[in-house]
Amino acid sequence: MKGLVLEADWKPREGYTLTEFERVTGKAVTGSSVWKNPRLRLRDVPEAPVGPRDVRLRPRACGICGSDVHFYETDPDGYMLYPGLTKFPVIIGHEFSGEIVEVGKEVRDLRVGDMVTAEEMIWCGECTPCRNGYPNQCLRLEEIGFTTHGAQAESLVIGAKYCWKINELADVYGDVDRAYEAGALCEPTSVSYNAMFSRAGGFKPGGYVTVFGTGPIGFAAIALARAAGAGRVVAFEVSPVRQELARKVGADFVYSPADLERQGLRPRDVIMEVTRGEGADMHVEAAGAPPRTIPEMEETLAVGGKIVMIGRASDRVPMYLEHFQTHAGQVFGAQGHSGYGNFPSVIRLMAARRIDMTQIITSRFPLDRAVEAVQKAIRREDGKIMVRS
Ligand SMILES: [Zn+2]
Ligand SMILES: [Zn+2]
């Protein structure tokens, strides 16, 4: 079968000491310190066998994620930009949906022909965090498209327990291709759902919500805030294309921090205006720029307000904690999308047409041109790029 394979050279940076875990597993915990000269090409790869509790999918839609772009982009020394857990070579692609074409003999709830989406976090279910109800903090985590083969391919074998049926989306969209695209968007949408509702406990209907950074995670946060009854949703984004999409998925106010700066304003000024001086009940960080975003959030936190950290960044940020005491404020860290009813809730919201994430898709490519799709994503002029097969 064909798959979009990412290869890179295992060359730890000078001064970087490999951990015992990295040496034994061949997995880099800090990818950007270990992998050099990433290369991407469509290649023939042997098909994996289907174990008793696995299913084989024919991927039908798979989104290009910011992480995929960061695998491929390098710094001036030739090291890849992606800072997380990685093992190469690997077929990339972790935001996907597909049709089940084979089921293992112990699989009970899935049938050939079912339409499914799947989690990307392969939690073990046996380590202490998993057993204590924290699958996204699994100690033996594998990640589809990062450490094991992903869905930019003609075939993918995955444990049945990570799959969620999306058959009903075909009726809702009346178009199977569009239903598969919606299915592929369940993964990034569930990341936002997990952070805002499962980790941070949400906000009351009528609450004011801000979203800093509107890539696909930010778009999902906007759509979910709207669906959950936010009084006003305020978004901050520099890209004009993405500002427009932010409005489309439900932001009431969209500002460019760069434009504000030219007017001598900061996000905090417009947030206080839009929230009528009360501040935001929930701030969502989806920009991965906490040194710039956190001070704005801190200054505009409503009493009882929450800051939800989804964007990834390796910076330390000074915080004025007195503010959190006087405002009964809280900060929530979140990663991943597994557990807590995240996926099924997102699928229900899509099936009820309360959110339509397919609106953020701006380009589509066939699998044969998947390298081109990643190259286009580097130009950052799209909402979401979808590879379809
Ligand atoms: Zn992703
Ligand atoms: Zn585990």
CSV table of C-alpha atoms and ligand atoms in Angstrom, one decimal:
chain,number,residue,atom,x,y,z
A,1,MET,CA,0.0,0.0,0.0
A,2,LYS,CA,1.0,3.6,-0.4
A,3,GLY,CA,1.7,5.9,2.5
A,4,LEU,CA,3.1,9.3,3.1
A,5,VAL,CA,6.3,8.5,5.0
A,6,LEU,CA,8.3,10.9,7.0
A,7,GLU,CA,12.0,10.0,7.4
A,8,ALA,CA,14.7,11.9,9.4
A,9,ASP,CA,18.1,11.3,10.7
A,10,TRP,CA,18.6,10.4,14.4
A,11,LYS,CA,21.3,13.0,15.3
A,12,PRO,CA,20.9,14.3,18.8
A,13,ARG,CA,22.0,18.0,19.0
A,14,GLU,CA,25.4,18.8,20.5
A,15,GLY,CA,24.8,19.2,24.2
A,16,TYR,CA,21.6,17.2,24.2
A,17,THR,CA,21.8,14.1,26.4
A,18,LEU,CA,19.5,11.3,25.3
A,19,THR,CA,17.4,9.8,28.1
A,20,GLU,CA,17.4,6.1,28.9
A,21,PHE,CA,13.8,6.0,27.5
A,22,GLU,CA,15.0,7.6,24.2
A,23,ARG,CA,17.9,5.2,23.8
A,24,VAL,CA,15.8,2.1,24.5
A,25,THR,CA,12.7,2.9,22.5
A,26,GLY,CA,14.2,4.9,19.6
A,27,LYS,CA,11.5,7.5,20.4
A,28,ALA,CA,12.6,11.1,20.8
A,29,VAL,CA,10.8,12.9,23.6
A,30,THR,CA,12.0,16.2,22.3
A,31,GLY,CA,11.8,15.6,18.6
A,32,SER,CA,13.4,19.0,17.7
A,33,SER,CA,16.5,18.1,19.6
A,34,VAL,CA,17.1,14.8,17.9
A,35,TRP,CA,15.7,14.6,14.3
A,36,LYS,CA,17.6,16.1,11.5
A,37,ASN,CA,16.9,16.5,7.7
A,38,PRO,CA,13.2,15.5,7.6
A,39,ARG,CA,12.1,14.1,4.2
A,40,LEU,CA,8.6,13.4,3.1
A,41,ARG,CA,7.5,11.1,0.2
A,42,LEU,CA,4.8,8.8,-0.9
A,43,ARG,CA,6.2,5.3,-0.7
A,44,ASP,CA,5.1,1.7,-0.8
A,45,VAL,CA,4.9,0.2,2.7
A,46,PRO,CA,3.8,-3.3,3.7
A,47,GLU,CA,0.3,-3.6,5.1
A,48,ALA,CA,0.2,-4.4,8.8
A,49,PRO,CA,-1.7,-7.5,10.0
A,50,VAL,CA,-5.0,-7.1,11.8
A,51,GLY,CA,-4.8,-8.4,15.4
A,52,PRO,CA,-7.8,-9.9,17.2
A,53,ARG,CA,-8.9,-6.6,18.7
A,54,ASP,CA,-7.9,-4.4,15.7
A,55,VAL,CA,-9.8,-3.1,12.7
A,56,ARG,CA,-8.4,-2.2,9.3
A,57,LEU,CA,-9.6,1.1,7.9
A,58,ARG,CA,-9.5,2.5,4.5
A,59,PRO,CA,-8.8,6.2,5.4
A,60,ARG,CA,-11.2,8.5,3.5
A,61,ALA,CA,-10.3,11.9,4.8
A,62,CYS,CA,-7.2,13.0,6.8
A,63,GLY,CA,-6.4,16.6,7.7
A,64,ILE,CA,-3.0,18.2,7.6
A,65,CYS,CA,-2.2,19.4,11.1
A,66,GLY,CA,0.3,22.1,12.4
A,67,SER,CA,2.3,19.2,13.8
A,68,ASP,CA,2.7,17.7,10.4
A,69,VAL,CA,4.0,21.0,9.1
A,70,HIS,CA,6.4,21.2,12.0
A,71,PHE,CA,7.8,17.7,11.2
A,72,TYR,CA,8.7,18.9,7.8
A,73,GLU,CA,10.0,22.4,8.6
A,74,THR,CA,13.5,22.8,10.0
A,75,ASP,CA,15.5,25.4,11.9
A,76,PRO,CA,18.7,26.8,10.4
A,77,ASP,CA,20.7,23.8,11.7
A,78,GLY,CA,18.4,21.4,9.8
A,79,TYR,CA,16.5,20.1,12.9
A,80,MET,CA,12.8,19.6,12.6
A,81,LEU,CA,10.6,22.1,14.4
A,82,TYR,CA,8.2,19.7,16.1
A,83,PRO,CA,9.2,19.5,19.8
A,84,GLY,CA,7.2,16.4,20.9
A,85,LEU,CA,7.2,12.6,21.0
A,86,THR,CA,8.2,11.1,17.7
A,87,LYS,CA,9.7,8.0,16.1
A,88,PHE,CA,10.6,7.9,12.5
A,89,PRO,CA,10.2,6.7,9.8
A,90,VAL,CA,6.5,6.9,10.2
A,91,ILE,CA,3.4,7.4,8.0
A,92,ILE,CA,2.0,10.7,9.1
A,93,GLY,CA,-1.7,11.7,9.5
A,94,HIS,CA,-3.6,11.7,12.8
A,95,GLU,CA,-6.8,13.6,12.1
A,96,PHE,CA,-8.8,11.1,10.1
A,97,SER,CA,-11.9,9.1,9.3
A,98,GLY,CA,-12.4,6.0,7.3
A,99,GLU,CA,-14.4,3.0,6.3
A,100,ILE,CA,-13.8,-0.3,8.1
A,101,VAL,CA,-12.7,-3.0,5.7
A,102,GLU,CA,-11.7,-5.8,8.1
A,103,VAL,CA,-12.3,-6.6,11.7
A,104,GLY,CA,-10.3,-8.7,14.1
A,105,LYS,CA,-12.1,-11.8,15.5
A,106,GLU,CA,-12.6,-10.4,19.0
A,107,VAL,CA,-14.0,-7.1,17.9
A,108,ARG,CA,-17.6,-6.8,19.1
A,109,ASP,CA,-19.0,-3.4,18.3
A,110,LEU,CA,-17.7,-2.6,14.8
A,111,ARG,CA,-18.6,-4.1,11.4
A,112,VAL,CA,-17.1,-4.0,7.9
A,113,GLY,CA,-18.7,-0.9,6.2
A,114,ASP,CA,-18.9,1.2,9.4
A,115,MET,CA,-17.8,4.8,9.0
A,116,VAL,CA,-15.5,5.8,11.9
A,117,THR,CA,-13.2,8.4,13.2
A,118,ALA,CA,-10.5,7.6,15.8
A,119,GLU,CA,-8.4,8.9,18.7
A,120,GLU,CA,-4.8,9.5,17.9
A,121,MET,CA,-3.6,9.0,21.5
A,122,ILE,CA,-3.0,5.3,21.9
A,123,TRP,CA,-3.3,5.0,25.7
A,124,CYS,CA,-2.4,1.7,27.3
A,125,GLY,CA,-5.2,1.4,29.8
A,126,GLU,CA,-2.9,-0.2,32.3
A,127,CYS,CA,-0.5,2.4,33.6
A,128,THR,CA,-1.4,4.4,36.8
A,129,PRO,CA,-2.6,7.6,35.0
A,130,CYS,CA,-4.7,5.5,32.6
A,131,ARG,CA,-6.2,3.5,35.5
A,132,ASN,CA,-6.8,6.7,37.5
A,133,GLY,CA,-8.8,8.2,34.6
A,134,TYR,CA,-6.1,10.2,32.8
A,135,PRO,CA,-5.7,8.5,29.4
A,136,ASN,CA,-4.2,11.7,27.9
A,137,GLN,CA,-1.4,11.4,30.4
A,138,CYS,CA,-0.7,7.7,29.7
A,139,LEU,CA,2.9,6.8,30.6
A,140,ARG,CA,3.2,4.4,27.6
A,141,LEU,CA,1.5,6.6,25.1
A,142,GLU,CA,1.9,5.9,21.4
A,143,GLU,CA,0.6,8.5,19.0
A,144,ILE,CA,-0.8,7.6,15.5
A,145,GLY,CA,1.1,9.5,12.9
A,146,PHE,CA,3.9,10.4,15.4
A,147,THR,CA,5.3,7.1,16.8
A,148,THR,CA,3.1,4.6,14.8
A,149,HIS,CA,1.8,4.6,11.3
A,150,GLY,CA,-0.9,7.2,10.5
A,151,ALA,CA,-3.7,7.7,8.1
A,152,GLN,CA,-2.1,9.5,5.1
A,153,ALA,CA,-2.2,6.0,3.5
A,154,GLU,CA,-4.4,3.5,1.7
A,155,SER,CA,-4.8,1.4,4.8
A,156,LEU,CA,-4.5,1.7,8.6
A,157,VAL,CA,-4.7,-0.9,11.3
A,158,ILE,CA,-5.9,0.4,14.7
A,159,GLY,CA,-7.3,-1.0,18.0
A,160,ALA,CA,-11.1,-1.1,17.8
A,161,LYS,CA,-11.3,0.6,21.2
A,162,TYR,CA,-9.9,3.9,19.8
A,163,CYS,CA,-12.6,4.1,17.0
A,164,TRP,CA,-15.9,6.0,17.2
A,165,LYS,CA,-18.7,5.4,14.7
A,166,ILE,CA,-19.8,8.4,12.6
A,167,ASN,CA,-22.4,6.6,10.4
A,168,GLU,CA,-25.1,9.1,11.4
A,169,LEU,CA,-23.0,12.0,9.9
A,170,ALA,CA,-23.7,10.6,6.4
A,171,ASP,CA,-27.4,11.2,6.9
A,172,VAL,CA,-26.8,14.7,8.4
A,173,TYR,CA,-24.6,15.9,5.6
A,174,GLY,CA,-26.4,13.9,2.9
A,175,ASP,CA,-22.9,13.5,1.3
A,176,VAL,CA,-20.6,10.7,2.3
A,177,ASP,CA,-17.4,12.6,1.4
A,178,ARG,CA,-18.4,15.6,3.5
A,179,ALA,CA,-19.4,13.3,6.4
A,180,TYR,CA,-15.9,11.7,6.3
A,181,GLU,CA,-14.4,15.2,6.3
A,182,ALA,CA,-16.4,16.1,9.4
A,183,GLY,CA,-15.3,12.8,10.9
A,184,ALA,CA,-11.6,13.8,10.3
A,185,LEU,CA,-12.2,17.0,12.1
A,186,CYS,CA,-13.5,15.2,15.3
A,187,GLU,CA,-9.9,14.8,16.5
A,188,PRO,CA,-8.9,18.5,16.6
A,189,THR,CA,-12.4,19.5,17.8
A,190,SER,CA,-12.1,17.0,20.7
A,191,VAL,CA,-8.8,18.5,21.7
A,192,SER,CA,-10.7,21.8,22.3
A,193,TYR,CA,-13.7,20.1,23.9
A,194,ASN,CA,-11.4,18.1,26.3
A,195,ALA,CA,-9.6,21.3,27.4
A,196,MET,CA,-12.6,23.6,27.7
A,197,PHE,CA,-15.3,21.3,29.1
A,198,SER,CA,-13.7,18.1,30.4
A,199,ARG,CA,-10.6,19.7,32.0
A,200,ALA,CA,-11.8,23.2,32.8
A,201,GLY,CA,-15.4,22.4,33.5
A,202,GLY,CA,-16.8,24.8,30.9
A,203,PHE,CA,-18.6,28.1,31.5
A,204,LYS,CA,-22.2,29.1,32.3
A,205,PRO,CA,-24.5,29.9,29.4
A,206,GLY,CA,-24.1,33.6,28.8
A,207,GLY,CA,-20.4,33.6,29.7
A,208,TYR,CA,-17.9,35.7,27.8
A,209,VAL,CA,-15.3,33.6,26.0
A,210,THR,CA,-12.1,34.7,24.2
A,211,VAL,CA,-10.0,32.6,21.9
A,212,PHE,CA,-6.4,33.6,21.2
A,213,GLY,CA,-5.1,32.1,17.9
A,214,THR,CA,-7.5,30.6,15.4
A,215,GLY,CA,-5.9,27.6,13.7
A,216,PRO,CA,-8.2,24.6,13.7
A,217,ILE,CA,-8.0,24.2,17.5
A,218,GLY,CA,-9.1,27.8,17.9
A,219,PHE,CA,-11.9,27.4,15.3
A,220,ALA,CA,-13.2,24.5,17.2
A,221,ALA,CA,-13.0,26.4,20.5
A,222,ILE,CA,-15.1,29.2,18.9
A,223,ALA,CA,-17.7,26.8,17.5
A,224,LEU,CA,-17.9,24.9,20.8
A,225,ALA,CA,-18.2,28.2,22.9
A,226,ARG,CA,-21.0,29.3,20.6
A,227,ALA,CA,-22.8,25.9,20.9
A,228,ALA,CA,-22.4,26.0,24.6
A,229,GLY,CA,-24.2,29.3,24.9
A,230,ALA,CA,-21.5,31.9,25.2
A,231,GLY,CA,-22.8,35.4,25.6
A,232,ARG,CA,-20.1,36.8,23.4
A,233,VAL,CA,-17.1,35.1,21.6
A,234,VAL,CA,-14.1,37.2,21.0
A,235,ALA,CA,-11.2,36.0,18.8
A,236,PHE,CA,-7.7,37.2,18.2
A,237,GLU,CA,-5.9,36.3,15.0
A,238,VAL,CA,-3.4,37.9,12.6
A,239,SER,CA,-4.2,36.0,9.3
A,240,PRO,CA,-7.0,37.7,7.3
A,241,VAL,CA,-8.2,34.3,5.9
A,242,ARG,CA,-8.5,32.9,9.4
A,243,GLN,CA,-10.2,36.0,10.7
A,244,GLU,CA,-12.9,35.4,8.2
A,245,LEU,CA,-13.2,31.7,9.1
A,246,ALA,CA,-13.3,32.6,12.8
A,247,ARG,CA,-16.4,34.7,12.0
A,248,LYS,CA,-17.9,31.9,10.0
A,249,VAL,CA,-17.7,29.4,12.8
A,250,GLY,CA,-19.2,31.7,15.3
A,251,ALA,CA,-16.9,34.5,16.7
A,252,ASP,CA,-18.9,37.7,17.4
A,253,PHE,CA,-15.8,39.9,17.4
A,254,VAL,CA,-12.5,39.2,15.7
A,255,TYR,CA,-9.4,41.4,16.1
A,256,SER,CA,-5.9,41.3,14.7
A,257,PRO,CA,-3.4,42.0,17.5
A,258,ALA,CA,-1.2,43.7,14.9
A,259,ASP,CA,-3.9,46.1,13.8
A,260,LEU,CA,-4.7,46.9,17.5
A,261,GLU,CA,-1.1,47.7,18.1
A,262,ARG,CA,-1.0,50.1,15.2
A,263,GLN,CA,-3.9,51.9,16.9
A,264,GLY,CA,-2.0,51.9,20.2
A,265,LEU,CA,-4.3,49.3,21.7
A,266,ARG,CA,-3.8,45.9,23.2
A,267,PRO,CA,-6.2,42.9,23.3
A,268,ARG,CA,-7.0,43.7,27.0
A,269,ASP,CA,-8.5,47.1,25.9
A,270,VAL,CA,-11.0,45.5,23.5
A,271,ILE,CA,-11.8,42.6,25.8
A,272,MET,CA,-12.9,45.0,28.5
A,273,GLU,CA,-15.0,47.0,26.1
A,274,VAL,CA,-16.7,44.0,24.6
A,275,THR,CA,-17.3,42.4,28.0
A,276,ARG,CA,-18.7,45.7,29.3
A,277,GLY,CA,-15.9,46.0,31.9
A,278,GLU,CA,-16.6,42.5,33.4
A,279,GLY,CA,-13.8,40.5,31.8
A,280,ALA,CA,-13.9,37.1,30.2
A,281,ASP,CA,-15.3,34.0,32.0
A,282,MET,CA,-13.1,31.7,29.9
A,283,HIS,CA,-9.9,32.5,28.0
A,284,VAL,CA,-8.7,29.9,25.6
A,285,GLU,CA,-5.0,29.9,24.6
A,286,ALA,CA,-4.7,28.3,21.2
A,287,ALA,CA,-1.9,30.5,19.8
A,288,GLY,CA,1.0,28.8,21.5
A,289,ALA,CA,2.3,32.2,22.5
A,290,PRO,CA,1.8,32.5,26.2
A,291,PRO,CA,4.4,35.3,26.8
A,292,ARG,CA,2.1,37.5,24.7
A,293,THR,CA,-1.3,36.1,25.5
A,294,ILE,CA,-1.3,35.3,29.2
A,295,PRO,CA,-0.7,38.9,30.4
A,296,GLU,CA,-3.7,39.9,28.3
A,297,MET,CA,-5.8,37.1,29.8
A,298,GLU,CA,-4.7,37.8,33.3
A,299,GLU,CA,-5.7,41.5,33.1
A,300,THR,CA,-9.1,40.7,31.7
A,301,LEU,CA,-10.2,37.7,33.9
A,302,ALA,CA,-13.8,37.9,35.1
A,303,VAL,CA,-14.3,37.0,38.8
A,304,GLY,CA,-14.4,33.2,38.8
A,305,GLY,CA,-12.7,33.3,35.3
A,306,LYS,CA,-10.7,30.4,33.8
A,307,ILE,CA,-7.7,30.3,31.5
A,308,VAL,CA,-7.4,27.2,29.4
A,309,MET,CA,-4.0,26.3,28.0
A,310,ILE,CA,-4.1,24.3,24.7
A,311,GLY,CA,-1.4,25.9,22.5
A,312,ARG,CA,2.0,24.3,23.0
A,313,ALA,CA,5.1,26.4,23.8
A,314,SER,CA,8.4,25.9,25.6
A,315,ASP,CA,8.5,29.4,27.2
A,316,ARG,CA,8.2,30.2,30.8
A,317,VAL,CA,5.7,32.9,31.6
A,318,PRO,CA,5.7,35.2,34.6
A,319,MET,CA,2.2,35.5,36.1
A,320,TYR,CA,0.9,37.9,38.7
A,321,LEU,CA,-0.8,35.4,41.0
A,322,GLU,CA,-2.3,38.0,43.3
A,323,HIS,CA,-4.7,38.6,40.4
A,324,PHE,CA,-5.8,35.0,40.5
A,325,GLN,CA,-6.5,35.3,44.2
A,326,THR,CA,-8.5,38.5,44.0
A,327,HIS,CA,-10.5,37.2,41.0
A,328,ALA,CA,-10.8,33.6,42.2
A,329,GLY,CA,-9.2,32.7,38.9
A,330,GLN,CA,-7.9,29.4,37.7
A,331,VAL,CA,-5.6,28.1,35.0
A,332,PHE,CA,-6.1,24.7,33.4
A,333,GLY,CA,-3.5,22.7,31.4
A,334,ALA,CA,-4.8,20.2,28.9
A,335,GLN,CA,-3.5,18.0,26.2
A,336,GLY,CA,-5.1,15.3,24.0
A,337,HIS,CA,-8.7,14.3,23.4
A,338,SER,CA,-9.3,10.8,24.8
A,339,GLY,CA,-11.7,9.9,27.5
A,340,TYR,CA,-14.5,11.8,29.3
A,341,GLY,CA,-17.0,11.5,26.5
A,342,ASN,CA,-15.1,13.9,24.4
A,343,PHE,CA,-15.3,12.2,21.0
A,344,PRO,CA,-19.0,11.0,21.3
A,345,SER,CA,-20.0,14.5,22.5
A,346,VAL,CA,-18.3,16.2,19.5
A,347,ILE,CA,-19.9,13.7,17.1
A,348,ARG,CA,-23.3,14.4,18.7
A,349,LEU,CA,-22.8,18.2,18.2
A,350,MET,CA,-21.9,17.6,14.6
A,351,ALA,CA,-24.9,15.3,14.1
A,352,ALA,CA,-27.2,17.9,15.6
A,353,ARG,CA,-25.7,20.5,13.3
A,354,ARG,CA,-24.8,22.7,16.3
A,355,ILE,CA,-21.3,22.8,15.0
A,356,ASP,CA,-20.1,22.4,11.4
A,357,MET,CA,-16.4,22.2,11.3
A,358,THR,CA,-16.3,21.4,7.6
A,359,GLN,CA,-16.6,25.2,7.0
A,360,ILE,CA,-12.9,25.6,7.9
A,361,ILE,CA,-11.7,23.4,5.0
A,362,THR,CA,-10.1,25.6,2.3
A,363,SER,CA,-8.2,23.0,0.2
A,364,ARG,CA,-8.5,19.4,-0.8
A,365,PHE,CA,-5.9,17.1,-2.3
A,366,PRO,CA,-5.9,13.4,-3.3
A,367,LEU,CA,-3.4,11.1,-1.5
A,368,ASP,CA,-1.1,11.0,-4.6
A,369,ARG,CA,-0.5,14.7,-4.0
A,370,ALA,CA,-0.2,14.6,-0.2
A,371,VAL,CA,3.4,16.0,-0.3
A,372,GLU,CA,2.0,19.1,-2.1
A,373,ALA,CA,-0.7,19.4,0.5
A,374,VAL,CA,1.9,19.6,3.3
A,375,GLN,CA,3.9,22.1,1.3
A,376,LYS,CA,0.8,24.3,0.9
A,377,ALA,CA,0.2,24.1,4.6
A,378,ILE,CA,3.6,25.6,5.2
A,379,ARG,CA,2.4,28.8,3.4
A,380,ARG,CA,-0.2,29.2,6.2
A,381,GLU,CA,-2.9,30.6,4.0
A,382,ASP,CA,-5.4,27.9,4.6
A,383,GLY,CA,-8.0,27.1,7.3
A,384,LYS,CA,-7.7,23.3,7.1
A,385,ILE,CA,-6.2,21.2,4.2
A,386,MET,CA,-7.8,17.9,3.7
A,387,VAL,CA,-6.4,14.8,1.9
A,388,ARG,CA,-9.1,12.6,0.6
A,389,SER,CA,-9.1,9.1,-0.8
B,1,ZN,ZN,-3.1,17.5,15.1
B,2,ZN,ZN,-1.4,4.2,30.1
